[in-house]
XYZ file of C-alpha atoms in Angstrom:
469
model
C 13.058 26.873 -23.473
C 9.571 25.405 -24.520
C 6.726 25.567 -22.053
C 6.718 21.613 -21.106
C 10.118 22.907 -19.465
C 9.046 25.768 -17.856
C 6.281 23.744 -16.200
C 8.754 21.401 -15.266
C 11.003 24.018 -13.278
C 8.072 25.010 -11.648
C 7.216 21.457 -10.290
C 10.725 20.582 -9.220
C 10.277 23.974 -6.831
C 6.497 22.559 -5.632
C 8.246 19.084 -5.010
C 11.267 20.416 -2.866
C 8.645 22.510 -0.624
C 6.100 19.349 -0.139
C 9.283 16.996 0.664
C 10.422 20.025 2.860
C 6.471 19.817 4.866
C 6.876 16.678 5.731
C 8.079 17.361 8.906
C 6.007 19.780 10.034
C 1.853 18.351 8.994
C 2.261 19.187 5.140
C 2.603 22.609 6.426
C 5.802 24.274 3.821
C 8.584 26.215 6.089
C 9.339 29.766 4.456
C 12.262 30.408 4.347
C 14.749 27.103 2.932
C 18.157 26.887 2.043
C 18.451 26.135 -1.839
C 21.465 23.700 -1.356
C 19.708 21.357 0.796
C 16.147 22.273 0.613
C 16.424 22.523 4.727
C 15.065 25.031 7.059
C 16.950 28.042 7.736
C 18.109 28.196 11.013
C 20.243 31.137 11.033
C 17.901 34.548 9.868
C 18.994 35.959 6.944
C 19.555 39.827 6.452
C 16.087 41.290 5.165
C 17.371 42.970 1.265
C 16.381 46.566 0.539
C 12.510 47.267 0.953
C 12.144 44.174 3.517
C 10.729 45.314 7.090
C 12.046 42.921 9.293
C 8.656 42.379 11.274
C 6.775 41.077 7.883
C 9.061 37.601 7.691
C 7.829 34.214 8.696
C 11.376 32.822 10.358
C 10.724 29.303 11.512
C 8.006 29.487 9.975
C 4.534 29.150 8.108
C 2.549 31.143 6.368
C -0.515 30.231 4.358
C -1.560 33.569 2.753
C 2.220 33.636 1.474
C 1.286 30.194 0.297
C -1.910 29.936 -1.262
C -0.459 29.993 -5.234
C 1.015 26.962 -4.919
C -0.951 25.580 -3.527
C -3.829 26.478 -6.337
C -0.534 25.423 -8.811
C -0.672 21.859 -7.005
C -4.901 21.657 -7.113
C -4.572 22.529 -10.965
C -1.729 20.673 -11.787
C -2.913 17.364 -9.806
C 1.021 16.277 -10.460
C 2.261 13.182 -8.385
C -0.184 13.634 -5.641
C 0.402 16.984 -5.305
C -4.120 17.346 -4.742
C -2.764 15.091 -1.447
C -0.119 17.166 -0.382
C -2.328 20.209 -1.470
C -4.920 18.435 0.968
C -2.957 18.053 3.776
C -1.447 21.481 4.269
C -4.568 23.190 4.237
C -6.425 20.521 6.477
C -3.177 20.712 8.873
C -3.657 24.076 8.750
C -8.076 24.270 9.267
C -7.865 21.339 12.034
C -4.484 22.927 14.006
C -3.665 26.138 13.697
C -7.111 28.028 13.063
C -8.232 27.848 17.268
C -6.752 31.196 18.438
C -8.009 33.282 21.272
C -9.824 35.941 18.468
C -10.880 33.583 15.851
C -8.455 35.406 12.901
C -6.187 32.798 11.714
C -2.488 33.417 11.770
C -1.067 34.383 8.864
C -0.634 37.613 6.343
C 1.956 40.605 7.060
C 3.003 39.771 10.646
C 1.309 36.338 12.514
C 2.180 32.750 10.960
C 2.446 29.685 12.228
C 5.796 28.836 14.004
C 6.952 25.420 12.911
C 9.506 24.883 15.448
C 7.134 25.693 18.626
C 4.218 24.363 16.971
C 2.166 27.651 18.087
C 1.580 31.772 16.852
C 4.018 32.964 15.328
C 4.933 36.905 15.746
C 7.079 38.624 12.756
C 7.234 41.968 15.080
C 9.297 40.631 17.566
C 12.150 40.009 15.049
C 12.575 43.270 14.749
C 11.313 43.646 17.958
C 12.498 41.363 20.691
C 11.062 42.830 23.430
C 7.823 43.001 22.408
C 5.469 41.110 24.444
C 4.511 37.549 24.001
C 0.087 37.681 22.897
C 0.230 40.617 20.901
C 1.059 39.223 17.690
C -1.228 40.921 15.268
C -3.529 40.105 12.102
C -3.026 41.421 9.193
C -5.051 40.040 6.099
C -1.518 41.328 3.498
C -3.802 39.585 0.007
C -7.479 38.840 -0.278
C -8.141 34.862 0.058
C -9.513 33.885 -2.623
C -13.501 32.186 -2.561
C -11.542 28.892 -3.435
C -9.158 29.038 -0.194
C -12.182 29.127 1.907
C -14.091 26.882 0.066
C -11.411 23.901 1.418
C -11.103 25.597 4.345
C -14.454 25.557 5.283
C -15.415 21.968 3.809
C -12.021 20.441 6.434
C -13.106 22.589 9.597
C -17.082 24.512 8.989
C -16.795 26.610 12.559
C -12.616 27.982 11.896
C -14.405 29.862 9.214
C -17.600 31.604 11.018
C -14.999 32.168 13.911
C -12.564 34.004 11.785
C -15.416 36.283 10.660
C -16.815 36.751 14.315
C -12.896 37.941 14.871
C -12.798 40.466 12.469
C -15.449 42.994 14.817
C -12.082 43.290 16.262
C -10.217 44.931 13.451
C -13.016 47.677 14.989
C -11.463 50.674 17.186
C -13.644 51.662 20.700
C -14.828 54.829 20.378
C -16.358 56.864 17.908
C -16.418 58.159 15.571
C -16.434 54.429 14.423
C -13.332 53.192 12.952
C -11.345 50.477 11.457
C -7.605 49.339 11.270
C -5.741 46.776 9.522
C -4.260 45.261 12.491
C -6.136 43.166 15.423
C -5.368 41.128 18.054
C -4.959 37.309 17.056
C -4.373 36.103 20.590
C -6.407 38.833 22.936
C -9.451 39.441 23.024
C -9.449 43.360 23.330
C -9.133 46.357 20.046
C -6.745 48.565 19.938
C -6.145 51.737 20.712
C -7.378 54.272 18.176
C -3.816 56.219 17.994
C -2.983 58.795 16.127
C -3.698 57.302 12.358
C -6.692 55.210 11.945
C -4.795 52.605 9.065
C -8.011 51.853 7.998
C -6.414 50.929 4.366
C -9.777 51.146 1.786
C -9.044 47.689 0.462
C -8.794 45.690 4.006
C -11.794 46.758 4.221
C -12.937 45.453 0.737
C -11.157 41.668 1.744
C -13.267 41.907 4.881
C -16.227 42.302 3.102
C -15.616 39.753 0.837
C -14.527 37.448 3.874
C -18.209 37.916 5.919
C -19.630 37.512 2.088
C -18.130 33.741 1.893
C -19.540 33.120 6.007
C -22.887 34.448 5.102
C -23.582 32.292 1.767
C -22.301 29.480 3.926
C -24.306 30.137 7.608
C -26.642 32.580 6.306
C -26.378 34.481 9.945
C -27.343 38.083 10.121
C -24.630 40.164 12.020
C -22.336 38.670 8.811
C -24.855 40.762 6.748
C -24.492 44.250 9.170
C -20.748 44.029 9.113
C -20.956 44.111 5.777
C -23.581 46.687 5.472
C -21.495 48.444 7.743
C -17.817 48.624 5.875
C -19.530 49.173 2.456
C -20.629 53.104 3.896
C -17.655 53.459 5.514
C -15.395 54.062 3.130
C -18.590 56.354 0.955
C -18.526 58.944 2.563
C -14.971 59.390 2.181
C -14.940 59.702 -1.702
C -13.586 62.349 -3.122
C -15.633 64.174 -6.209
C -14.151 61.635 -8.862
C -14.779 58.438 -6.684
C -10.976 58.625 -5.109
C -10.316 56.821 -1.850
C -7.720 58.226 0.548
C -5.238 56.037 2.171
C -6.753 56.408 5.507
C -9.343 58.615 6.766
C -7.075 59.620 9.389
C -3.550 60.263 9.666
C -0.616 63.332 10.649
C -1.048 66.475 8.733
C 0.989 67.937 6.359
C 3.938 68.149 6.481
C 3.223 64.237 6.744
C 4.480 62.864 3.019
C 1.260 61.195 2.511
C -0.914 63.701 4.126
C -4.308 64.403 2.292
C -3.506 61.731 -0.307
C -5.162 59.841 -2.891
C -5.011 56.259 -3.334
C -6.176 55.081 -7.113
C -4.515 51.170 -6.224
C -6.193 51.004 -3.450
C -9.635 52.337 -4.613
C -9.213 49.906 -7.451
C -8.643 47.350 -4.723
C -11.592 47.828 -3.316
C -13.750 48.259 -5.958
C -12.564 44.334 -7.344
C -13.448 43.445 -4.101
C -17.086 44.569 -4.000
C -17.784 42.935 -6.975
C -16.240 39.497 -6.442
C -18.020 39.252 -3.010
C -21.682 40.477 -5.026
C -20.895 37.750 -6.942
C -21.348 35.681 -3.714
C -24.244 36.718 -2.146
C -26.934 34.841 -3.188
C -30.402 36.411 -5.284
C -32.631 37.421 -1.538
C -30.048 40.527 -1.075
C -30.719 42.249 -4.345
C -30.585 45.546 -3.262
C -26.764 45.390 -1.517
C -25.583 43.888 -4.401
C -27.297 46.388 -6.692
C -25.158 48.808 -3.888
C -22.037 47.007 -4.191
C -21.656 46.795 -7.308
C -22.886 50.537 -8.146
C -20.290 51.694 -5.539
C -17.771 50.362 -7.449
C -18.081 51.518 -10.427
C -17.460 55.112 -9.135
C -14.139 53.781 -6.917
C -13.412 52.341 -10.829
C -14.232 55.878 -12.275
C -11.795 57.553 -9.534
C -9.228 54.589 -10.329
C -9.155 56.028 -14.068
C -9.057 60.169 -13.334
C -6.017 59.809 -11.633
C -3.239 61.520 -13.831
C -1.730 58.282 -14.969
C -0.252 58.691 -18.227
C 0.237 54.801 -19.452
C 2.266 55.935 -22.973
C 4.425 58.013 -20.874
C 5.255 55.046 -18.613
C 3.549 57.175 -15.546
C 1.254 54.872 -14.006
C 0.280 56.866 -10.413
C -0.088 54.996 -6.966
C -0.727 57.844 -5.119
C -1.615 61.555 -6.102
C -2.934 64.540 -3.987
C -6.030 65.065 -3.284
C -7.525 68.272 -4.833
C -4.433 68.684 -6.933
C -3.999 65.553 -8.264
C -0.170 66.591 -7.829
C 1.543 62.837 -8.185
C 2.764 61.359 -4.686
C 4.338 58.077 -6.116
C 4.302 56.264 -9.136
C 4.287 52.545 -9.498
C 7.212 50.570 -10.611
C 8.101 48.161 -13.026
C 10.664 46.682 -11.288
C 12.188 46.418 -7.299
C 9.062 47.476 -5.489
C 9.164 47.888 -1.895
C 7.810 47.783 1.321
C 4.364 50.497 0.353
C 4.764 50.690 -3.261
C 3.548 48.096 -5.313
C 5.083 46.873 -8.378
C 3.053 47.859 -11.744
C 1.595 44.338 -12.149
C 0.432 43.834 -9.422
C -1.913 46.958 -10.151
C -2.280 45.599 -13.558
C -3.655 42.253 -12.560
C -6.408 43.988 -10.654
C -8.111 46.247 -13.251
C -7.581 42.933 -15.137
C -10.361 41.239 -12.544
C -12.951 43.740 -12.739
C -12.206 43.917 -16.835
C -13.701 40.096 -16.691
C -16.527 40.879 -14.870
C -17.671 44.090 -15.895
C -15.902 44.311 -19.854
C -15.156 47.680 -19.579
C -12.343 48.597 -21.947
C -10.668 50.951 -20.185
C -9.219 48.496 -17.518
C -8.064 46.116 -20.382
C -6.009 49.607 -22.001
C -4.879 50.436 -18.996
C -3.193 46.701 -18.091
C -2.479 46.896 -21.705
C -0.268 50.002 -21.233
C 1.106 48.688 -17.883
C 2.019 44.903 -19.657
C 3.883 46.754 -23.159
C 5.826 48.610 -19.921
C 6.627 45.215 -18.389
C 7.490 44.102 -20.923
C 10.575 46.281 -22.413
C 11.648 47.595 -19.113
C 15.160 46.093 -19.139
C 15.336 43.226 -15.910
C 18.011 45.668 -13.913
C 21.498 43.800 -12.822
C 22.356 44.104 -8.813
C 18.733 45.028 -7.730
C 17.899 42.473 -5.167
C 14.067 42.431 -7.002
C 11.136 40.314 -4.964
C 10.185 36.977 -6.908
C 6.892 38.300 -6.136
C 7.444 41.465 -9.203
C 9.005 39.405 -11.350
C 5.516 36.518 -10.611
C 3.369 39.124 -11.321
C 4.437 40.845 -14.469
C 4.345 36.831 -15.844
C 1.215 36.514 -14.390
C -0.065 39.609 -16.090
C 1.859 38.963 -19.821
C -0.013 35.461 -19.618
C -3.163 37.522 -18.739
C -3.654 39.983 -21.086
C -2.860 36.365 -24.009
C -5.664 34.461 -22.239
C -8.047 37.561 -22.544
C -6.676 38.221 -25.791
C -5.909 35.641 -27.634
C -3.187 38.020 -28.993
C 0.157 36.157 -29.513
C 2.480 39.001 -28.819
C 1.912 39.125 -25.230
C 2.609 34.852 -25.611
C 6.036 35.455 -26.751
C 6.526 38.352 -24.773
C 5.736 36.694 -21.617
C 7.668 33.655 -22.979
C 10.682 36.059 -23.571
C 10.648 37.127 -20.294
C 10.226 33.812 -18.741
C 13.798 32.828 -20.300
C 15.137 36.045 -18.760
C 14.107 35.286 -15.247
C 14.579 31.545 -15.061
C 18.285 31.813 -15.034
C 17.830 34.898 -12.316
C 15.443 33.070 -10.357
C 14.912 29.148 -10.879
C 18.332 27.990 -11.318
C 17.948 25.394 -8.908
C 15.734 22.659 -7.482
C 14.066 25.520 -5.522
C 13.109 28.674 -6.423
C 14.992 32.061 -4.741
C 13.160 34.408 -3.278
C 14.446 37.502 -4.871
C 17.113 38.521 -7.097
C 20.768 37.441 -5.875
C 19.925 35.864 -3.153
C 20.957 32.384 -1.823
C 17.403 31.473 -0.062
C 14.490 30.938 -0.872
C 11.798 32.833 1.459
C 8.347 32.803 1.319
C 7.499 36.029 2.174
C 8.903 37.148 -0.615
C 6.276 35.471 -2.829
C 8.126 33.078 -5.218
C 4.303 31.551 -5.385
C 3.485 34.491 -7.446
C 5.987 33.787 -10.351
C 5.431 30.138 -9.784
C 2.263 30.149 -10.384
C 2.808 32.723 -12.934
C 5.247 30.317 -15.231
C 2.497 27.690 -14.959
C 0.044 29.673 -16.291
C 1.846 31.477 -18.680
C 3.134 27.331 -19.956
C -0.193 26.152 -19.526
C -1.670 29.094 -21.680
C 0.998 27.790 -24.379
C 0.101 24.407 -24.391
C -3.134 24.949 -25.077
C -5.064 28.442 -24.506
C -8.664 26.936 -24.458
C -7.775 24.274 -21.906
C -5.441 25.475 -19.118
C -6.793 24.723 -16.282
C -4.691 26.792 -14.208
C -7.484 30.098 -13.413
C -5.123 33.726 -13.210
C -4.409 34.467 -9.673
C -5.715 38.049 -8.595
C -5.156 37.711 -4.702
C -2.684 40.543 -5.237
C -5.414 43.255 -4.459
């Protein structure tokens, strides 16, 4: 299959989604039938590793769709820019006026299309859950280009969101945040038995506040950045690695006292990107952010990875470096990201720092992705496939080594019959529906970028997707 044919396959899916979104002000439905292209009205069972409380049934989730919109702005084919603007204008002006200012997007919240209100994914798993207790969780980083668009359509919604992030803090001392917060209640969550203050989420908030500060110059957003910057610094180990949470159940809980290399490097990436957003009047803060990111990068590299043996560590015991978990090449499940997810964070940082060790780490990951056979009979989420293609495409873009391009094209030719044999991409291998929560947007973005790089590497209009942090 030629690069042009791959690009056309991507556009087939986008065309279906644009048409499906017309009855909903341009918002894309999260679940569609592959044959009829209509929104599913009966919820299919979850695939292995998928949680019911993460799905956007009868709804739309911008955090799932941002990759698709980015393709549409890059290609500007058949009115794509207008359709992408229609989606984001609708979201910014119609879906963001929540009680706390936090958006209905991410892991547990979405916009309910049939009832035109905030949707609560947790109610799929807990039907008796009290109304109005919808939880915000970022899920991924909202990229700067997306914030620019939302700000252009509705500047106040961006400031209200940045204000609402304060609801991620809990009451009491010591100061502690949680990755969840109420969307529809002006109250904080209880402290509970575990903090659930994942490092990656702190990085998400820092970048959000940095954008809001850049647009508003509000001193309170700057203070929030500084507070969050200091939050994890005291919890690093001597090598610079961070725990998955600052407080949790004691042993024998399997992840007690567990360092998380992937979340450590995710926080580093967000700090470096946020530093690029802040203006020159904040020189000391920018320098502190970059230096601390450097320490976290060293921590990530200090983990007992062995790329030659295919060992990429996702969790290791603090103090002993005992390996507790590794990143899978295919078939990720909730709580354990695919290898390409982390390798792309490494490449994101490499673009900023030119640290060759990160390029080498991602190089090893790319080789395992391109040589590990795709498993038969496993409902591999489209995210895994998409990030793998994205990784190989980005390695080609960064190095110019045509071996990566050929590996990427070979992988694309393997994956297209599995995921893209219809006009609309499948949510996972072997299933008969599209579902945004499985992030087929990653697959379409990776395919589009690979095709565009193959056509003309030096003039590719679609930049890398580094939102999976």
